[in-house]
Amino acid sequence: MGLLKPVLALSAFTALAHAATHELIVGTFGTNFLYTLEFDDEALTLNLAANTSVPAASSWIALSHDKKNLYGTSFTATTPQFVGYTLANATGITHDNTVAAGGNCTGRAIFVLADPNPPYAVYGSLFGGTAGCGGVMSVEEGVLTDSVQNYTYFSTSGVHGTALSPDSKFLYSADDSGNTLWTHSVDSTTGALTYVANLTAPSTGADPRHVAVHPGGQYLYVVHEGSSELGQYTVDSQTGIPSYDSVYPLKKSNESAENFWADEVALSFSGSYLWATNRARNTNANGGLGYISAFELDDSGAILKQNFLLSTTSSGGSANSVAPCTFSDRFVALTDSDTGFVEIWELAEDGQSASVVAHLDLADGGCCANAVWYS
Ligand SMILES: *[C@@H]1O[C@H](CO)[C@@H](O)[C@H](O)[C@H]1NC(C)=O
Ligand SMILES: *[C@@H]1O[C@H](CO)[C@@H](O)[C@H](O)[C@H]1NC(C)=O
Ligand SMILES: *[C@@H]1O[C@H](CO)[C@@H](O)[C@H](O)[C@H]1NC(C)=O
Ligand SMILES: *[C@@H]1O[C@H](CO)[C@@H](O)[C@H](O)[C@H]1NC(C)=O
Ligand SMILES: *[C@@H]1O[C@H](CO)[C@@H](O)[C@H](O)[C@H]1NC(C)=O
Ligand SMILES: *[C@@H]1O[C@H](CO)[C@@H](O)[C@H](O)[C@H]1NC(C)=O
């Protein structure tokens, strides 16, 4: 007992020294609110810190490089529109502008991306209707300001997610409806795009949904929504054009892909792990639950192995979007829109498993779409 005391005292001190509260902002698919959450990484508590009324429900939100602004889709608007906010802090959220995008295309705003490099342009994606267009928007001091370009994919396209190369020279578009991965080059002065290539997905009905690029720039990863797979692609360093390399399953081999719709792919803080998720469409497989998976990467970004494929605690609804925290590889936020909640999952120390450490219900009838880590 004499020996135990100092050990306890030391571990308590260490815990206090490292404890920190982190803030997340969460959007919704159908209600005009943005939620600010507080996650205590020592007590492992997740609380609602603010419920902010905003002019739009956002199926996707993205922070600016300096976290002084937030951009979102206006998901329930009948024409494609994007919203911009100024953030005084994680709870001081002020609407700046709503910007129309997409030219002659119809459909709704589904996804938004903010370039972390100058000119910090904002890229908007459209889905449903005749959505074969994308929009480039400018910012002034971070404030979403104007439409600078509407460009076209195929007339049958519907892009559900985009990602930039680490140097922001190329934009990749995951074209779910067009079963294609697009490459555009980025004008470093205006942010405007120029077509470079379109690459048909490796199988019919693979349906690229979201894309993530490794910080090393040699690999990118695409969630194939239709085939419930995670695709690894290599990137040509000269042309920026990806080539399909291999796929990994986001469901059990005895389960049919038609019972799922794979969702998200995102890199951990250090770039050592890749997270991917799947959603259950019905109760015909896996008891109606979705999946969460993590992959171990080598320094270049090549997938070494799939560490696990675990059931999520719900189908995920339209979400099951995974957002790795921005301060360590330890935590990710997972959003559900079936009943409306956010969970924090913790990666095991050996990286071979993960578990839920905090859960917060946000059952407003529209929550929860995606989460971003403000701090
Ligand atoms: C956050 O910003 C708002 C708006 O400027 C301000 O009223 C509020 O006091 C700030 N909150 C904190 C915790 O600083
Ligand atoms: C892009 O399309 C939107 C919606 O039609 C329009 O308001 C905007 O002016 C267009 N932008 C450009 C640069 O033409
Ligand atoms: C939009 O439609 C108008 C009228 O049909 C046409 O003149 C114009 O070229 C179209 N714009 C684009 C970008 O396709
Ligand atoms: C898509 O790629 C094919 C093959 O390179 C090319 O022939 C076609 O013009 C491209 N389509 C568009 C709309 O860019
Ligand atoms: C698939 O196999 C697992 C065991 O690995 C089993 O628990 C599950 O019920 C099977 N699912 C279907 C749809 O057959
Ligand atoms: C946010 O506030 C609105 C009332 O303004 C309420 O209807 C909604 O349920 C609240 N959201 C949550 C998750 O409590």
Short mmCIF file of C-alpha atoms and ligand atoms in Angstrom, two decimals:
data_model
loop_
_atom_site.label_atom_id
_atom_site.label_comp_id
_atom_site.label_asym_id
_atom_site.label_seq_id
_atom_site.Cartn_x
_atom_site.Cartn_y
_atom_site.Cartn_z
CA MET A 1 0.00 0.00 0.00
CA GLY A 2 2.89 2.31 0.82
CA LEU A 3 4.10 2.01 -2.76
CA LEU A 4 0.72 2.39 -4.36
CA LYS A 5 0.00 5.87 -3.06
CA PRO A 6 2.71 7.77 -4.93
CA VAL A 7 1.78 5.89 -8.09
CA LEU A 8 -1.84 6.97 -7.75
CA ALA A 9 -0.77 10.52 -6.99
CA LEU A 10 1.47 10.56 -10.04
CA SER A 11 -1.17 9.16 -12.40
CA ALA A 12 -3.73 11.65 -11.09
CA PHE A 13 -1.28 14.47 -11.76
CA THR A 14 -0.51 13.18 -15.24
CA ALA A 15 -4.22 12.92 -15.99
CA LEU A 16 -4.86 16.47 -14.82
CA ALA A 17 -1.90 17.79 -16.75
CA HIS A 18 -3.23 16.29 -19.99
CA ALA A 19 -6.96 16.79 -19.48
CA ALA A 20 -8.50 19.11 -22.00
CA THR A 21 -11.91 20.07 -23.22
CA HIS A 22 -12.41 20.02 -26.95
CA GLU A 23 -15.22 21.63 -28.89
CA LEU A 24 -17.03 20.18 -31.89
CA ILE A 25 -19.63 21.73 -34.18
CA VAL A 26 -22.32 19.44 -35.61
CA GLY A 27 -24.75 20.09 -38.48
CA THR A 28 -28.11 18.51 -39.26
CA PHE A 29 -29.91 17.24 -42.37
CA GLY A 30 -33.30 18.75 -41.65
CA THR A 31 -33.35 21.30 -38.83
CA ASN A 32 -31.87 24.81 -38.87
CA PHE A 33 -29.45 24.39 -35.98
CA LEU A 34 -25.73 24.09 -35.45
CA TYR A 35 -24.76 22.32 -32.23
CA THR A 36 -21.60 23.03 -30.28
CA LEU A 37 -20.45 20.07 -28.18
CA GLU A 38 -17.79 19.82 -25.49
CA PHE A 39 -15.74 16.66 -25.14
CA ASP A 40 -13.59 16.21 -22.04
CA ASP A 41 -10.80 13.80 -23.00
CA GLU A 42 -10.11 12.86 -19.37
CA ALA A 43 -13.60 12.49 -17.89
CA LEU A 44 -14.76 11.20 -21.31
CA THR A 45 -17.93 13.30 -21.20
CA LEU A 46 -19.75 14.81 -24.16
CA ASN A 47 -22.14 17.71 -23.53
CA LEU A 48 -24.23 20.16 -25.52
CA ALA A 49 -22.68 23.60 -25.01
CA ALA A 50 -24.80 25.58 -27.49
CA ASN A 51 -27.78 25.22 -29.81
CA THR A 52 -27.52 27.97 -32.43
CA SER A 53 -30.43 28.81 -34.76
CA VAL A 54 -29.14 29.29 -38.29
CA PRO A 55 -30.79 29.98 -41.69
CA ALA A 56 -30.06 26.51 -43.14
CA ALA A 57 -29.78 22.82 -42.35
CA SER A 58 -26.35 21.64 -43.47
CA SER A 59 -25.78 18.07 -44.69
CA TRP A 60 -22.09 18.98 -44.56
CA ILE A 61 -20.04 21.63 -42.76
CA ALA A 62 -16.36 22.51 -43.14
CA LEU A 63 -14.07 24.80 -41.13
CA SER A 64 -11.76 27.36 -42.71
CA HIS A 65 -8.01 26.76 -42.32
CA ASP A 66 -7.84 29.14 -39.31
CA LYS A 67 -11.21 28.01 -37.82
CA LYS A 68 -12.48 31.59 -37.93
CA ASN A 69 -15.16 30.65 -40.46
CA LEU A 70 -17.48 27.76 -41.17
CA TYR A 71 -19.11 26.83 -44.47
CA GLY A 72 -22.15 24.63 -44.99
CA THR A 73 -24.63 23.34 -47.52
CA SER A 74 -28.16 24.69 -47.57
CA PHE A 75 -29.47 21.16 -47.78
CA THR A 76 -33.24 21.76 -47.69
CA ALA A 77 -33.17 24.67 -50.16
CA THR A 78 -34.74 23.72 -53.52
CA THR A 79 -31.85 25.24 -55.51
CA PRO A 80 -28.13 24.68 -54.82
CA GLN A 81 -26.94 27.14 -52.16
CA PHE A 82 -24.10 27.34 -49.68
CA VAL A 83 -23.89 29.24 -46.40
CA GLY A 84 -20.98 30.94 -44.69
CA TYR A 85 -20.54 31.83 -41.00
CA THR A 86 -18.04 33.79 -38.94
CA LEU A 87 -16.98 32.07 -35.70
CA ALA A 88 -16.04 34.35 -32.80
CA ASN A 89 -15.51 31.08 -30.91
CA ALA A 90 -17.13 27.63 -30.95
CA THR A 91 -20.47 29.02 -29.75
CA GLY A 92 -20.38 32.54 -31.26
CA ILE A 93 -21.67 31.62 -34.74
CA THR A 94 -22.86 34.43 -37.07
CA HIS A 95 -24.31 33.90 -40.55
CA ASP A 96 -22.51 36.00 -43.19
CA ASN A 97 -23.86 35.04 -46.61
CA THR A 98 -25.75 32.50 -48.67
CA VAL A 99 -24.29 31.96 -52.15
CA ALA A 100 -26.04 30.24 -55.08
CA ALA A 101 -23.93 27.85 -57.17
CA GLY A 102 -24.22 25.33 -59.96
CA GLY A 103 -25.21 27.35 -63.02
CA ASN A 104 -27.96 25.56 -64.95
CA CYS A 105 -27.83 22.46 -62.78
CA THR A 106 -30.59 21.59 -60.35
CA GLY A 107 -30.40 19.36 -57.27
CA ARG A 108 -29.33 20.33 -53.79
CA ALA A 109 -26.13 21.39 -52.13
CA ILE A 110 -24.73 18.20 -50.55
CA PHE A 111 -21.05 18.75 -49.67
CA VAL A 112 -18.64 21.61 -49.11
CA LEU A 113 -14.84 21.81 -48.91
CA ALA A 114 -12.61 24.73 -47.86
CA ASP A 115 -9.13 24.99 -49.36
CA PRO A 116 -6.60 25.35 -46.49
CA ASN A 117 -4.23 27.16 -48.87
CA PRO A 118 -4.62 30.58 -50.58
CA PRO A 119 -6.92 31.79 -52.06
CA TYR A 120 -8.93 29.66 -49.54
CA ALA A 121 -11.68 29.03 -52.12
CA VAL A 122 -14.75 27.03 -51.14
CA TYR A 123 -15.87 24.12 -53.35
CA GLY A 124 -19.53 23.13 -53.44
CA SER A 125 -20.99 19.80 -54.64
CA LEU A 126 -24.55 19.13 -55.84
CA PHE A 127 -26.63 15.96 -55.68
CA GLY A 128 -30.02 14.76 -56.99
CA GLY A 129 -31.89 16.34 -59.89
CA THR A 130 -29.61 17.31 -62.78
CA ALA A 131 -26.58 17.77 -60.60
CA GLY A 132 -23.69 17.39 -63.06
CA CYS A 133 -22.11 20.69 -61.97
CA GLY A 134 -19.88 21.98 -59.24
CA GLY A 135 -19.41 25.47 -57.85
CA VAL A 136 -16.32 27.43 -56.84
CA MET A 137 -16.83 30.26 -54.35
CA SER A 138 -14.52 32.98 -53.13
CA VAL A 139 -13.91 34.20 -49.61
CA GLU A 140 -12.79 37.61 -48.38
CA GLU A 141 -11.05 37.44 -45.00
CA GLY A 142 -12.72 34.05 -44.64
CA VAL A 143 -16.22 35.38 -45.33
CA LEU A 144 -18.01 33.40 -48.06
CA THR A 145 -18.53 36.07 -50.69
CA ASP A 146 -19.23 35.19 -54.29
CA SER A 147 -19.63 32.51 -56.93
CA VAL A 148 -16.53 32.55 -59.13
CA GLN A 149 -17.11 29.50 -61.35
CA ASN A 150 -19.69 26.85 -62.24
CA TYR A 151 -18.14 23.89 -64.02
CA THR A 152 -19.59 20.67 -65.40
CA TYR A 153 -19.01 16.93 -64.95
CA PHE A 154 -21.16 14.44 -66.96
CA SER A 155 -24.83 15.40 -67.33
CA THR A 156 -25.55 12.22 -65.29
CA SER A 157 -23.06 13.05 -62.51
CA GLY A 158 -23.80 13.60 -58.84
CA VAL A 159 -20.66 14.37 -56.85
CA HIS A 160 -21.01 13.54 -53.17
CA GLY A 161 -17.56 14.47 -51.86
CA THR A 162 -14.33 16.21 -52.85
CA ALA A 163 -10.78 16.45 -51.50
CA LEU A 164 -7.69 18.46 -52.38
CA SER A 165 -4.13 17.26 -52.87
CA PRO A 166 -1.88 18.37 -49.95
CA ASP A 167 -0.44 21.22 -52.05
CA SER A 168 -3.97 22.20 -53.23
CA LYS A 169 -2.89 21.84 -56.87
CA PHE A 170 -5.59 19.24 -57.63
CA LEU A 171 -9.19 18.71 -56.62
CA TYR A 172 -10.60 15.16 -56.65
CA SER A 173 -14.36 14.61 -56.99
CA ALA A 174 -16.09 11.37 -55.97
CA ASP A 175 -18.93 11.11 -58.50
CA ASP A 176 -21.46 8.74 -56.97
CA SER A 177 -24.11 8.98 -59.71
CA GLY A 178 -21.48 8.92 -62.51
CA ASN A 179 -19.38 6.06 -60.98
CA THR A 180 -16.28 8.16 -61.63
CA LEU A 181 -13.36 9.81 -59.85
CA TRP A 182 -12.53 13.23 -61.36
CA THR A 183 -9.30 15.23 -61.29
CA HIS A 184 -9.27 19.01 -61.79
CA SER A 185 -6.32 21.36 -61.45
CA VAL A 186 -6.73 24.40 -59.19
CA ASP A 187 -5.80 27.95 -60.20
CA SER A 188 -3.73 29.16 -57.23
CA THR A 189 -4.90 32.77 -57.71
CA THR A 190 -8.65 32.40 -58.21
CA GLY A 191 -9.34 28.85 -57.02
CA ALA A 192 -11.04 28.12 -60.37
CA LEU A 193 -10.82 24.57 -61.75
CA THR A 194 -9.64 23.12 -65.05
CA TYR A 195 -10.57 19.59 -66.12
CA VAL A 196 -7.67 17.09 -66.05
CA ALA A 197 -9.12 13.56 -66.08
CA ASN A 198 -12.04 11.28 -65.27
CA LEU A 199 -11.44 7.72 -64.08
CA THR A 200 -14.23 5.16 -64.13
CA ALA A 201 -14.55 3.31 -60.80
CA PRO A 202 -13.15 -0.26 -60.69
CA SER A 203 -16.57 -1.92 -60.90
CA THR A 204 -20.05 -1.07 -62.14
CA GLY A 205 -22.08 0.26 -59.22
CA ALA A 206 -19.02 0.91 -57.02
CA ASP A 207 -20.27 4.53 -56.79
CA PRO A 208 -17.45 6.66 -55.32
CA ARG A 209 -18.95 8.73 -52.49
CA HIS A 210 -16.19 10.38 -50.49
CA VAL A 211 -12.46 10.78 -51.05
CA ALA A 212 -9.48 11.52 -48.77
CA VAL A 213 -5.88 12.25 -49.78
CA HIS A 214 -2.88 11.16 -47.67
CA PRO A 215 -0.70 14.12 -46.53
CA GLY A 216 2.23 12.57 -48.45
CA GLY A 217 0.26 12.98 -51.69
CA GLN A 218 1.11 9.52 -53.08
CA TYR A 219 -2.16 7.79 -52.16
CA LEU A 220 -5.81 8.63 -52.07
CA TYR A 221 -8.72 6.61 -50.75
CA VAL A 222 -12.30 6.45 -51.99
CA VAL A 223 -15.37 5.03 -50.28
CA HIS A 224 -17.29 2.99 -52.85
CA GLU A 225 -20.83 3.44 -51.56
CA GLY A 226 -22.50 0.85 -53.82
CA SER A 227 -20.01 -2.01 -53.36
CA SER A 228 -19.32 -1.30 -49.64
CA GLU A 229 -15.59 -1.07 -50.26
CA LEU A 230 -12.68 1.21 -49.50
CA GLY A 231 -10.53 1.76 -52.57
CA GLN A 232 -6.85 2.67 -52.46
CA TYR A 233 -5.53 4.65 -55.43
CA THR A 234 -1.98 5.73 -56.26
CA VAL A 235 -1.44 9.29 -57.47
CA ASP A 236 0.93 10.22 -60.30
CA SER A 237 3.19 12.93 -58.82
CA GLN A 238 3.55 14.72 -62.17
CA THR A 239 -0.01 14.73 -63.51
CA GLY A 240 -1.89 14.42 -60.20
CA ILE A 241 -4.02 11.69 -61.79
CA PRO A 242 -5.02 8.73 -59.58
CA SER A 243 -4.98 5.07 -60.69
CA TYR A 244 -7.02 2.38 -58.99
CA ASP A 245 -4.87 0.06 -56.87
CA SER A 246 -6.89 -2.21 -54.51
CA VAL A 247 -10.07 -2.48 -52.46
CA TYR A 248 -10.88 -3.56 -48.90
CA PRO A 249 -14.32 -4.67 -47.63
CA LEU A 250 -16.55 -2.51 -45.43
CA LYS A 251 -18.97 -5.40 -44.74
CA LYS A 252 -18.70 -9.14 -44.00
CA SER A 253 -18.07 -11.33 -47.06
CA ASN A 254 -21.37 -13.21 -46.61
CA GLU A 255 -23.39 -9.96 -46.61
CA SER A 256 -24.94 -8.38 -49.68
CA ALA A 257 -23.80 -4.86 -50.62
CA GLU A 258 -27.38 -3.90 -51.45
CA ASN A 259 -28.18 -3.87 -47.71
CA PHE A 260 -25.57 -1.16 -47.10
CA TRP A 261 -24.46 2.22 -48.42
CA ALA A 262 -20.86 2.93 -47.47
CA ASP A 263 -20.28 6.40 -46.19
CA GLU A 264 -17.08 8.04 -45.12
CA VAL A 265 -13.29 7.89 -45.27
CA ALA A 266 -10.99 10.14 -43.21
CA LEU A 267 -7.37 10.21 -42.07
CA SER A 268 -6.30 10.31 -38.42
CA PHE A 269 -4.41 13.31 -37.03
CA SER A 270 -0.94 11.87 -37.76
CA GLY A 271 -1.89 10.25 -41.07
CA SER A 272 -1.03 6.81 -39.65
CA TYR A 273 -4.60 5.48 -39.65
CA LEU A 274 -7.42 5.65 -42.12
CA TRP A 275 -11.00 5.43 -40.85
CA ALA A 276 -13.95 4.33 -42.96
CA THR A 277 -17.64 3.73 -42.22
CA ASN A 278 -20.64 1.97 -43.68
CA ARG A 279 -24.38 2.45 -43.10
CA ALA A 280 -27.10 -0.20 -42.96
CA ARG A 281 -29.94 0.47 -45.40
CA ASN A 282 -32.28 -2.04 -43.71
CA THR A 283 -32.28 -4.85 -41.15
CA ASN A 284 -31.45 -7.65 -43.63
CA ALA A 285 -27.78 -7.76 -42.65
CA ASN A 286 -25.68 -7.22 -39.50
CA GLY A 287 -28.82 -6.77 -37.44
CA GLY A 288 -29.41 -3.44 -39.16
CA LEU A 289 -26.17 -1.95 -37.82
CA GLY A 290 -23.50 -0.10 -39.77
CA TYR A 291 -19.73 -0.64 -39.62
CA ILE A 292 -16.69 1.32 -38.56
CA SER A 293 -13.22 0.27 -39.71
CA ALA A 294 -9.65 1.47 -39.37
CA PHE A 295 -6.61 0.73 -41.51
CA GLU A 296 -2.93 1.02 -40.64
CA LEU A 297 -0.87 2.98 -43.18
CA ASP A 298 2.87 3.07 -43.85
CA ASP A 299 4.72 6.41 -44.02
CA SER A 300 3.88 6.82 -47.70
CA GLY A 301 0.17 6.24 -47.05
CA ALA A 302 -0.05 2.70 -48.44
CA ILE A 303 -2.53 0.52 -46.54
CA LEU A 304 -0.63 -2.14 -44.55
CA LYS A 305 -3.68 -3.85 -43.10
CA GLN A 306 -7.32 -3.49 -42.11
CA ASN A 307 -7.16 -3.48 -38.30
CA PHE A 308 -10.86 -4.07 -37.61
CA LEU A 309 -14.41 -3.94 -38.93
CA LEU A 310 -16.77 -3.33 -36.00
CA SER A 311 -20.52 -2.85 -35.88
CA THR A 312 -21.66 0.66 -35.03
CA THR A 313 -24.35 1.09 -32.38
CA SER A 314 -27.03 2.00 -34.97
CA SER A 315 -27.59 1.89 -38.72
CA GLY A 316 -26.12 5.39 -38.84
CA GLY A 317 -29.19 6.64 -40.71
CA SER A 318 -27.97 8.93 -43.50
CA ALA A 319 -24.83 9.70 -41.51
CA ASN A 320 -22.39 7.36 -39.69
CA SER A 321 -19.88 9.98 -40.66
CA VAL A 322 -16.51 9.58 -38.94
CA ALA A 323 -14.49 12.68 -37.99
CA PRO A 324 -11.04 12.00 -36.50
CA CYS A 325 -10.01 14.53 -33.83
CA THR A 326 -7.32 17.05 -34.73
CA PHE A 327 -5.02 16.66 -31.70
CA SER A 328 -4.18 12.92 -31.56
CA ASP A 329 -4.95 9.59 -33.24
CA ARG A 330 -6.96 8.53 -30.18
CA PHE A 331 -10.50 9.80 -30.80
CA VAL A 332 -13.03 10.07 -33.63
CA ALA A 333 -16.55 11.50 -33.59
CA LEU A 334 -19.30 9.42 -35.21
CA THR A 335 -22.67 10.95 -36.14
CA ASP A 336 -26.04 9.18 -36.44
CA SER A 337 -29.23 10.53 -38.01
CA ASP A 338 -31.38 7.45 -37.38
CA THR A 339 -32.33 8.65 -33.89
CA GLY A 340 -29.91 11.60 -33.74
CA PHE A 341 -26.71 11.30 -31.74
CA VAL A 342 -22.98 11.89 -31.68
CA GLU A 343 -20.54 9.37 -30.23
CA ILE A 344 -16.86 9.58 -29.47
CA TRP A 345 -14.96 6.37 -30.26
CA GLU A 346 -11.51 5.70 -28.84
CA LEU A 347 -8.87 3.74 -30.72
CA ALA A 348 -7.26 1.04 -28.55
CA GLU A 349 -3.61 1.69 -27.69
CA ASP A 350 -2.46 -1.07 -30.06
CA GLY A 351 -4.76 0.28 -32.80
CA GLN A 352 -6.41 -3.13 -33.19
CA SER A 353 -9.86 -2.14 -31.90
CA ALA A 354 -12.03 0.81 -30.93
CA SER A 355 -14.93 1.43 -28.56
CA VAL A 356 -17.52 4.06 -27.70
CA VAL A 357 -16.39 6.25 -24.79
CA ALA A 358 -19.04 9.00 -24.92
CA HIS A 359 -22.54 9.41 -26.38
CA LEU A 360 -24.84 12.44 -26.68
CA ASP A 361 -28.42 12.29 -27.98
CA LEU A 362 -29.43 15.23 -30.17
CA ALA A 363 -32.87 14.00 -31.22
CA ASP A 364 -34.28 17.10 -32.94
CA GLY A 365 -35.67 15.22 -35.95
CA GLY A 366 -32.87 16.29 -38.33
CA CYS A 367 -29.58 15.74 -36.51
CA CYS A 368 -26.87 14.63 -36.99
CA ALA A 369 -25.05 15.11 -40.29
CA ASN A 370 -21.29 15.63 -39.82
CA ALA A 371 -19.09 16.93 -37.03
CA VAL A 372 -15.99 19.13 -37.20
CA TRP A 373 -13.43 19.49 -34.38
CA TYR A 374 -13.10 23.18 -33.50
CA SER A 375 -10.49 22.58 -30.80
C1 LIG B 1 -18.12 33.69 -27.87
O1 LIG B 1 -18.41 34.73 -28.78
C2 LIG B 1 -19.61 35.42 -28.49
C3 LIG B 1 -19.87 36.37 -29.64
O2 LIG B 1 -18.79 37.24 -29.81
C4 LIG B 1 -19.51 36.09 -27.12
O3 LIG B 1 -20.74 36.73 -26.81
C5 LIG B 1 -19.21 35.04 -26.08
O4 LIG B 1 -18.98 35.66 -24.84
C6 LIG B 1 -17.98 34.23 -26.46
N1 LIG B 1 -17.86 33.13 -25.54
C7 LIG B 1 -16.72 32.81 -24.94
C8 LIG B 1 -16.75 31.62 -24.06
O5 LIG B 1 -15.70 33.47 -25.11
C1 LIG B 2 -23.14 30.03 -60.78
O1 LIG B 2 -24.48 29.61 -60.69
C2 LIG B 2 -25.26 30.35 -59.78
C3 LIG B 2 -26.65 29.72 -59.75
O2 LIG B 2 -27.19 29.69 -61.00
C4 LIG B 2 -25.29 31.82 -60.20
O3 LIG B 2 -26.02 32.59 -59.25
C5 LIG B 2 -23.87 32.35 -60.28
O4 LIG B 2 -23.87 33.67 -60.74
C6 LIG B 2 -23.06 31.49 -61.21
N1 LIG B 2 -21.66 31.90 -61.16
C7 LIG B 2 -20.99 32.31 -62.21
C8 LIG B 2 -19.57 32.70 -61.98
O5 LIG B 2 -21.49 32.39 -63.32
C1 LIG B 3 -27.36 27.62 -69.31
O1 LIG B 3 -28.56 27.66 -70.08
C2 LIG B 3 -28.58 28.73 -70.98
C3 LIG B 3 -29.95 28.76 -71.63
O2 LIG B 3 -30.33 27.46 -72.08
C4 LIG B 3 -27.44 28.56 -72.01
O3 LIG B 3 -27.42 29.65 -72.90
C5 LIG B 3 -26.12 28.50 -71.26
O4 LIG B 3 -25.06 28.23 -72.15
C6 LIG B 3 -26.14 27.40 -70.19
N1 LIG B 3 -24.93 27.50 -69.38
C7 LIG B 3 -24.15 26.48 -69.15
C8 LIG B 3 -22.96 26.74 -68.28
O5 LIG B 3 -24.36 25.35 -69.59
C1 LIG B 4 -13.85 11.39 -69.66
O1 LIG B 4 -12.69 10.65 -69.97
C2 LIG B 4 -12.70 10.09 -71.27
C3 LIG B 4 -11.48 9.19 -71.36
O2 LIG B 4 -10.31 9.93 -71.12
C4 LIG B 4 -12.70 11.21 -72.29
O3 LIG B 4 -12.74 10.68 -73.58
C5 LIG B 4 -13.94 12.07 -72.07
O4 LIG B 4 -13.90 13.20 -72.93
C6 LIG B 4 -14.00 12.57 -70.64
N1 LIG B 4 -15.29 13.22 -70.42
C7 LIG B 4 -15.42 14.44 -69.92
C8 LIG B 4 -16.82 14.97 -69.79
O5 LIG B 4 -14.48 15.09 -69.57
C1 LIG B 5 -22.42 -13.79 -41.87
O1 LIG B 5 -21.52 -14.53 -41.06
C2 LIG B 5 -21.53 -14.17 -39.69
C3 LIG B 5 -20.44 -14.96 -38.98
O2 LIG B 5 -19.21 -14.54 -39.48
C4 LIG B 5 -22.90 -14.43 -39.10
O3 LIG B 5 -22.91 -13.99 -37.75
C5 LIG B 5 -23.95 -13.66 -39.89
O4 LIG B 5 -25.23 -13.98 -39.43
C6 LIG B 5 -23.85 -13.96 -41.39
N1 LIG B 5 -24.73 -13.04 -42.10
C7 LIG B 5 -25.51 -13.41 -43.11
C8 LIG B 5 -26.33 -12.31 -43.75
O5 LIG B 5 -25.55 -14.56 -43.51
C1 LIG B 6 -32.43 23.34 -30.12
O1 LIG B 6 -33.39 24.37 -29.81
C2 LIG B 6 -34.64 24.22 -30.47
C3 LIG B 6 -35.52 25.37 -30.04
O2 LIG B 6 -34.97 26.56 -30.48
C4 LIG B 6 -35.30 22.91 -30.11
O3 LIG B 6 -36.46 22.75 -30.90
C5 LIG B 6 -34.33 21.77 -30.41
O4 LIG B 6 -34.87 20.53 -29.99
C6 LIG B 6 -33.03 22.01 -29.68
N1 LIG B 6 -32.11 20.90 -30.00
C7 LIG B 6 -31.68 20.04 -29.09
C8 LIG B 6 -30.80 18.94 -29.56
O5 LIG B 6 -31.95 20.14 -27.91
#
